[in-house]
Coordinates of C-alpha atoms in Angstrom, one line a residue:
X1 CA -27.4 5.2 -12.9
X2 CA -27.9 7.4 -16.1
X3 CA -24.5 7.1 -17.0
X4 CA -24.4 3.2 -17.2
X5 CA -23.2 1.8 -20.7
X6 CA -22.1 5.4 -21.6
X7 CA -18.5 7.0 -21.7
X8 CA -17.8 9.1 -18.8
X9 CA -15.7 12.5 -19.2
X10 CA -14.0 13.2 -15.8
X11 CA -10.7 14.1 -14.0
X12 CA -7.7 12.2 -13.7
X13 CA -4.3 12.8 -12.4
X14 CA -1.9 11.7 -15.4
X15 CA 1.7 10.6 -15.0
X16 CA 2.9 11.2 -18.6
X17 CA 6.4 10.4 -17.6
X18 CA 9.2 10.3 -15.4
X19 CA 10.5 13.2 -13.4
X20 CA 7.7 15.4 -14.0
X21 CA 4.5 16.4 -11.8
X22 CA 1.2 14.7 -12.5
X23 CA -1.1 16.5 -14.3
X24 CA -5.0 16.9 -13.8
X25 CA -6.5 16.4 -17.3
X26 CA -10.1 15.5 -18.7
X27 CA -10.2 12.0 -19.7
X28 CA -12.8 9.6 -20.8
X29 CA -13.6 6.3 -19.3
X30 CA -15.3 3.5 -21.4
X31 CA -17.7 1.4 -19.9
X32 CA -17.1 -1.8 -18.1
X33 CA -16.8 -4.8 -20.3
X34 CA -17.6 -8.3 -19.2
X35 CA -16.4 -9.3 -15.6
X36 CA -15.4 -5.6 -15.2
X37 CA -16.7 -3.0 -12.8
X38 CA -16.8 0.9 -13.0
X39 CA -16.3 2.9 -9.9
X40 CA -16.7 6.4 -8.7
X41 CA -13.7 6.9 -6.5
X42 CA -14.8 9.1 -3.6
X43 CA -11.4 9.0 -1.7
X44 CA -7.7 8.2 -2.3
X45 CA -4.6 8.1 -0.4
X46 CA -1.0 8.7 -1.4
X47 CA 1.1 5.9 -1.2
X48 CA 5.1 5.9 -1.4
X49 CA 4.8 3.2 -4.0
X50 CA 3.1 5.7 -6.3
X51 CA 6.3 7.6 -6.3
X52 CA 8.2 4.9 -8.3
X53 CA 7.1 5.4 -11.7
X54 CA 6.9 9.1 -11.1
X55 CA 10.9 8.8 -10.4
X56 CA 11.6 6.6 -13.1
X57 CA 12.4 3.7 -10.5
X58 CA 10.4 1.0 -12.6
X59 CA 12.6 0.0 -15.7
X60 CA 9.8 -2.0 -17.6
X61 CA 7.1 0.6 -16.7
X62 CA 4.5 1.8 -19.6
X63 CA 3.7 5.5 -19.6
X64 CA 1.2 7.5 -19.6
X65 CA -0.7 6.2 -16.9
X66 CA -3.1 7.0 -14.2
X67 CA -1.4 6.0 -10.6
X68 CA -3.1 5.5 -7.2
X69 CA -3.9 2.2 -5.7
X70 CA -5.3 3.2 -2.4
X71 CA -8.7 4.3 -2.7
X72 CA -12.3 3.7 -2.1
X73 CA -15.7 4.3 -3.7
X74 CA -18.9 3.4 -5.0
X75 CA -19.8 1.3 -7.8
X76 CA -21.4 3.3 -11.0
X77 CA -22.2 0.2 -13.0
X78 CA -21.0 -3.4 -13.9
X79 CA -20.4 -5.3 -17.1
X80 CA -21.8 -8.6 -18.3
X81 CA -21.1 -11.8 -16.0
X82 CA -20.4 -9.5 -12.6
X83 CA -22.4 -11.3 -9.9
X84 CA -20.7 -10.5 -6.7
X85 CA -20.9 -6.7 -6.8
X86 CA -23.7 -4.1 -7.8
X87 CA -24.4 -0.7 -8.6
X88 CA -24.3 1.4 -5.2
X89 CA -22.0 -1.1 -3.6
X90 CA -18.8 0.6 -1.5
X91 CA -15.9 -1.1 -2.8
X92 CA -12.0 -0.9 -2.4
X93 CA -10.2 -1.5 -5.8
X94 CA -7.6 -4.3 -5.3
X95 CA -4.0 -3.9 -6.4
X96 CA -3.6 -7.5 -5.6
X97 CA -6.6 -9.2 -7.7
X98 CA -7.5 -12.9 -6.4
X99 CA -8.7 -14.5 -9.3
X100 CA -9.5 -17.6 -7.4
X101 CA -8.5 -20.5 -9.8
X102 CA -4.2 -20.2 -10.3
X103 CA -2.1 -22.1 -8.1
X104 CA -1.3 -19.2 -5.9
X105 CA -4.8 -18.5 -5.1
X106 CA -5.7 -21.9 -4.3
X107 CA -2.2 -21.9 -1.8
X108 CA -3.6 -21.2 1.5
X109 CA -0.6 -19.3 2.4
X110 CA 0.1 -17.1 -0.9
X111 CA -1.7 -14.0 -1.9
X112 CA 0.6 -13.1 -5.1
X113 CA -2.1 -14.1 -7.9
X114 CA -1.0 -14.7 -11.3
X115 CA -3.5 -11.8 -12.5
X116 CA -1.3 -9.3 -10.7
X117 CA 0.2 -6.6 -12.5
X118 CA 3.0 -5.6 -10.1
X119 CA 6.4 -6.2 -11.6
X120 CA 5.0 -6.5 -15.1
X121 CA 3.4 -3.1 -15.5
X122 CA 1.5 -3.9 -18.5
X123 CA -1.1 -1.4 -17.1
X124 CA -4.2 -2.9 -19.5
X125 CA -7.3 -5.0 -19.0
X126 CA -7.4 -8.5 -19.6
X127 CA -8.4 -8.2 -23.3
X128 CA -5.4 -6.2 -23.9
X129 CA -7.1 -2.8 -24.2
X130 CA -7.4 0.3 -21.8
X131 CA -10.7 1.9 -20.7
X132 CA -8.8 5.0 -20.1
X133 CA -8.2 7.6 -22.9
X134 CA -7.2 11.7 -22.9
X135 CA -6.7 13.6 -25.9
X136 CA -7.3 10.5 -28.2
X137 CA -4.0 8.6 -26.5
X138 CA -4.5 5.3 -24.7
X139 CA -3.8 5.8 -21.0
X140 CA -2.6 2.6 -18.9
X141 CA -3.9 1.7 -15.7
X142 CA -1.5 1.1 -12.3
X143 CA -1.5 -2.0 -10.3
X144 CA -5.0 -3.2 -11.5
X145 CA -6.7 -0.4 -9.7
X146 CA -5.8 3.3 -10.7
X147 CA -7.3 5.6 -8.0
X148 CA -6.2 9.0 -9.2
X149 CA -9.4 9.5 -11.1
X150 CA -12.7 10.3 -10.6
X151 CA -13.9 6.9 -12.1
X152 CA -12.3 3.9 -12.9
X153 CA -12.8 0.5 -14.2
X154 CA -11.4 -2.7 -12.7
X155 CA -11.8 -6.3 -13.1
X156 CA -14.1 -8.3 -10.8
X157 CA -11.4 -10.0 -9.4
X158 CA -9.7 -6.7 -8.4
X159 CA -12.8 -5.4 -6.2
X160 CA -13.7 -5.9 -3.0
X161 CA -17.3 -5.3 -1.4
X162 CA -17.2 -3.5 2.0
X163 CA -19.6 -2.9 4.7
X164 CA -22.0 0.1 3.6
X165 CA -21.3 1.9 7.0
X166 CA -17.4 2.3 6.1
X167 CA -16.3 6.0 6.0
X168 CA -14.5 5.9 2.5
X169 CA -12.0 8.6 3.7
X170 CA -10.6 5.9 5.9
X171 CA -11.3 2.9 4.4
X172 CA -9.1 3.8 1.6
X173 CA -6.2 3.2 3.7
X174 CA -7.0 -0.3 4.1
X175 CA -6.6 -0.8 0.1
X176 CA -2.7 -1.1 0.5
X177 CA -0.6 1.0 3.1
X178 CA -2.5 -0.1 6.3
X179 CA -3.0 -3.7 5.5
X180 CA 0.3 -4.0 4.1
X181 CA 1.9 -3.4 7.7
X182 CA -0.5 -4.5 9.9
X183 CA -1.2 -7.7 8.0
X184 CA 2.6 -8.3 7.8
X185 CA 2.6 -8.0 11.7
X186 CA -0.6 -10.4 12.6
X187 CA -0.4 -12.5 9.5
X188 CA 3.0 -12.9 8.0
X189 CA 5.4 -12.6 11.1
X190 CA 2.4 -13.8 13.6
X191 CA 3.7 -11.5 16.1
X192 CA 3.5 -13.6 19.8
X193 CA 2.5 -12.0 22.9
X194 CA 5.5 -10.7 25.1
X195 CA 7.8 -10.3 22.2
X196 CA 10.3 -7.5 21.0
X197 CA 9.7 -6.2 17.6
X198 CA 11.8 -3.5 15.6
X199 CA 10.1 -1.4 12.7
X200 CA 12.5 0.1 10.3
X201 CA 10.5 3.5 9.0
X202 CA 7.8 5.1 10.7
X203 CA 5.8 6.0 7.9
X204 CA 2.4 5.0 7.0
X205 CA 3.2 1.4 6.6
X206 CA 5.5 1.3 9.3
X207 CA 3.0 2.7 11.9
X208 CA 0.6 0.3 10.6
X209 CA 2.7 -2.5 11.7
X210 CA 3.2 -0.8 15.0
X211 CA -0.3 -1.3 15.3
X212 CA -0.5 -4.9 14.4
X213 CA 2.2 -5.5 16.7
X214 CA 0.5 -4.0 19.5
X215 CA -2.8 -5.6 18.8
X216 CA -1.0 -9.0 18.8
X217 CA 0.5 -8.3 22.1
X218 CA 4.3 -7.0 21.5
X219 CA 5.8 -6.2 24.9
X220 CA 8.5 -3.8 23.2
X221 CA 8.2 -2.1 20.0
X222 CA 11.4 -0.1 18.8
X223 CA 10.8 2.3 16.1
X224 CA 13.6 3.3 13.8
X225 CA 13.7 6.4 11.5
X226 CA 16.0 9.5 10.7
X227 CA 13.0 11.8 10.9
X228 CA 12.5 12.4 15.0
X229 CA 9.3 14.3 14.0
X230 CA 7.7 10.9 13.5
X231 CA 8.6 9.8 17.3
X232 CA 5.7 11.2 19.0
X233 CA 3.1 9.9 17.1
X234 CA 4.9 6.5 16.9
X235 CA 4.9 6.5 20.8
X236 CA 1.4 7.4 20.7
X237 CA 0.7 4.3 18.6
X238 CA 2.6 1.8 20.7
X239 CA 6.2 2.2 19.9
X240 CA 8.2 2.1 23.6
X241 CA 11.7 3.0 22.1
X242 CA 12.4 5.4 19.2
X243 CA 16.1 5.6 17.6
X244 CA 17.5 7.7 15.0
X245 CA 20.5 5.8 13.4
X246 CA 22.4 9.1 12.5
X247 CA 22.8 9.3 16.7
X248 CA 24.3 6.0 16.9
X249 CA 27.9 5.7 17.3
X250 CA 27.8 1.9 16.0
X251 CA 25.6 0.2 13.2
X252 CA 21.8 0.3 14.3
X253 CA 21.9 -3.4 14.3
X254 CA 24.3 -3.7 16.8
X255 CA 22.5 -0.9 18.9
X256 CA 19.6 -3.2 18.8
X257 CA 21.3 -6.4 19.6
X258 CA 22.5 -4.8 22.8
X259 CA 19.0 -3.4 23.7
X260 CA 17.4 -6.9 23.3
X261 CA 20.0 -9.6 24.1
X262 CA 21.2 -10.6 20.9
X263 CA 18.5 -9.2 18.8
X264 CA 14.6 -8.7 18.4
X265 CA 12.0 -11.3 17.9
X266 CA 10.7 -9.7 14.9
X267 CA 11.8 -7.0 12.7
X268 CA 9.9 -5.3 9.8
X269 CA 11.9 -3.4 7.0
X270 CA 9.3 -0.7 5.6
X271 CA 11.5 1.6 3.7
X272 CA 12.7 0.0 0.8
X273 CA 16.5 0.4 0.5
X274 CA 18.8 -2.5 0.6
X275 CA 20.9 -1.0 3.5
X276 CA 17.7 -1.0 5.9
X277 CA 17.0 -4.7 4.7
X278 CA 20.3 -6.0 5.7
X279 CA 20.0 -4.2 8.9
X280 CA 16.8 -5.4 9.5
X281 CA 17.8 -8.9 8.9
X282 CA 20.6 -8.6 11.2
X283 CA 18.4 -6.8 14.0
X284 CA 16.4 -9.9 14.4
X285 CA 18.0 -12.6 16.7
X286 CA 20.6 -14.8 15.1
X287 CA 19.0 -18.0 16.5
X288 CA 15.2 -17.6 15.8
X289 CA 14.4 -14.3 14.6
X290 CA 12.0 -13.6 11.8
X291 CA 12.6 -10.5 9.5
X292 CA 9.8 -9.4 7.2
X293 CA 11.0 -7.2 4.3
X294 CA 8.0 -5.1 3.4
X295 CA 9.4 -1.8 1.6
X296 CA 9.5 -1.8 -2.2
X297 CA 13.1 -1.2 -3.7
X298 CA 14.0 0.0 -7.2
X299 CA 13.8 -2.5 -10.0
X300 CA 17.5 -2.6 -10.2
X301 CA 18.4 -3.1 -6.6
X302 CA 20.3 -6.2 -5.4
X303 CA 20.7 -7.3 -1.8
X304 CA 24.0 -9.0 -0.9
X305 CA 24.1 -11.3 2.3
X306 CA 26.5 -13.5 4.1
X307 CA 25.1 -16.7 4.0
X308 CA 25.6 -17.2 7.8
X309 CA 22.9 -14.6 8.9
X310 CA 20.5 -17.3 7.7
X311 CA 22.5 -20.7 8.8
X312 CA 21.8 -19.8 12.3
X313 CA 18.3 -19.7 12.2
X314 CA 17.1 -16.4 11.1
X315 CA 13.8 -16.5 8.9
X316 CA 13.5 -14.0 6.3
X317 CA 10.2 -13.1 4.6
X318 CA 8.7 -11.0 2.0
X319 CA 5.2 -9.6 2.3
X320 CA 3.0 -7.9 -0.4
X321 CA -0.1 -6.6 1.4
X322 CA 0.6 -8.2 4.5
X323 CA 0.5 -11.8 2.7
X324 CA -3.3 -11.6 2.8
X325 CA -5.8 -12.6 0.3
X326 CA -7.2 -9.0 -0.4
X327 CA -10.5 -10.3 -1.5
X328 CA -11.8 -11.5 1.6
X329 CA -9.0 -10.1 4.0
X330 CA -9.8 -6.4 3.0
X331 CA -13.8 -6.7 4.0
X332 CA -13.0 -8.0 7.2
X333 CA -10.1 -5.5 8.0
X334 CA -12.9 -2.8 7.4
X335 CA -15.3 -4.4 9.6
X336 CA -12.6 -4.8 12.4
X337 CA -12.2 -0.9 11.9
X338 CA -15.9 -0.2 12.6
X339 CA -15.5 -2.7 15.4
X340 CA -12.6 -0.2 16.7
X341 CA -10.2 -3.2 16.8
X342 CA -7.6 -0.6 15.8
X343 CA -7.6 3.0 15.0
X344 CA -6.4 4.4 12.0
X345 CA -7.0 8.0 12.9
X346 CA -3.4 9.0 13.6
X347 CA -2.2 7.8 10.1
X348 CA -3.8 10.7 8.2
X349 CA -2.1 13.5 8.4
X350 CA -3.4 15.8 5.8
X351 CA -6.8 16.1 3.8
X352 CA -6.6 17.7 0.5
X353 CA -8.9 18.2 -2.3
X354 CA -7.9 16.1 -5.3
X355 CA -6.5 18.9 -7.4
X356 CA -4.0 19.5 -4.8
X357 CA -2.7 16.0 -5.6
X358 CA 1.1 17.3 -6.0
X359 CA 1.2 19.2 -3.1
X360 CA 0.6 15.8 -1.3
X361 CA 3.6 14.3 -2.9
X362 CA 5.7 17.1 -1.9
X363 CA 4.6 16.6 1.8
X364 CA 5.4 13.0 1.5
X365 CA 8.8 13.7 -0.2
X366 CA 9.6 16.5 2.9
X367 CA 8.7 13.7 5.6
X368 CA 6.0 16.0 6.7
X369 CA 2.8 13.6 6.1
X370 CA 2.3 10.0 7.2
X371 CA -0.7 9.7 4.9
X372 CA -2.5 12.3 2.6
X373 CA -6.0 11.3 1.8
X374 CA -7.4 13.2 -1.2
X375 CA -10.9 14.2 -1.4
X376 CA -11.7 13.2 -5.0
X377 CA -15.7 13.9 -5.2
X378 CA -18.5 13.6 -2.8
X379 CA -20.9 10.3 -2.7

């Protein structure tokens, strides 16, 4: 492209600090250096995880930054040494890179590569610098992806090439939210046919877990949420029973135990609060239940458990991005979507132009959206 090797001026939504709305500004995006890729972002979705820096819930976070980690786009240019991806390719930036050489990447059952920035939040490229600047000030990246911008730069290990037939306004969901919930059901929990599952939180991640449970053949799926407006959509996607804890006279885990002869086979916590995590653990059967913790809590959150909850046979697992190795799993999920193995259409409740990004976050906080997709620019 004519812009290869040059600085690109474009729009980005910048998080200048906590407790303030994002501000769409003109930024400069430097060309990719060695083993880096510059991407023209076409579509990006709003995920609850993006609210954590905005609300000051990450104690070691570096501001200012460009948030967003659930996007899809087209490669504009590549730096020296990039061999797996080429200009013009459709791609999804990875918030969980796969370096392929660290101990985690070599382990068949792990996906938290040593190069992941989550938990560290350094927000810089491998050489310790940034490719983003605004008004002469360095701007940090977010989770090795930064998709709230018209152009972003990522490492080759943090980019997955996807099928050219993929619609980017749906493929972007596979970058995080859908894969997190769906993968937690089909991979981390490995839900078995004929079993009972309970899902705490019927947002984008929770409903994606529901889709995964259904694809794997769960006979009963119980959805738990305090927002009854989500129940109709949840049932359409496969939930058999919907419960609002506010309507219950007993703790929710006791209600579920009574409904399921002692507890569900699998439980999924998709909210990110300590109380719901404990409830989810108690909701699965004491002798053989599997609980998968998916929701992201505040940095200073602590969980306290009675050891007997585990000694009797329960298994508690955690899952980032469904426990899947993103570099290979995400392209395969895109293919599965194209083959209609699952449908993500019900997850998208709103589509907005990029400049309306703060309206999208408002809908999220008000519980009115599952996923809002932002049309960043045309292909």
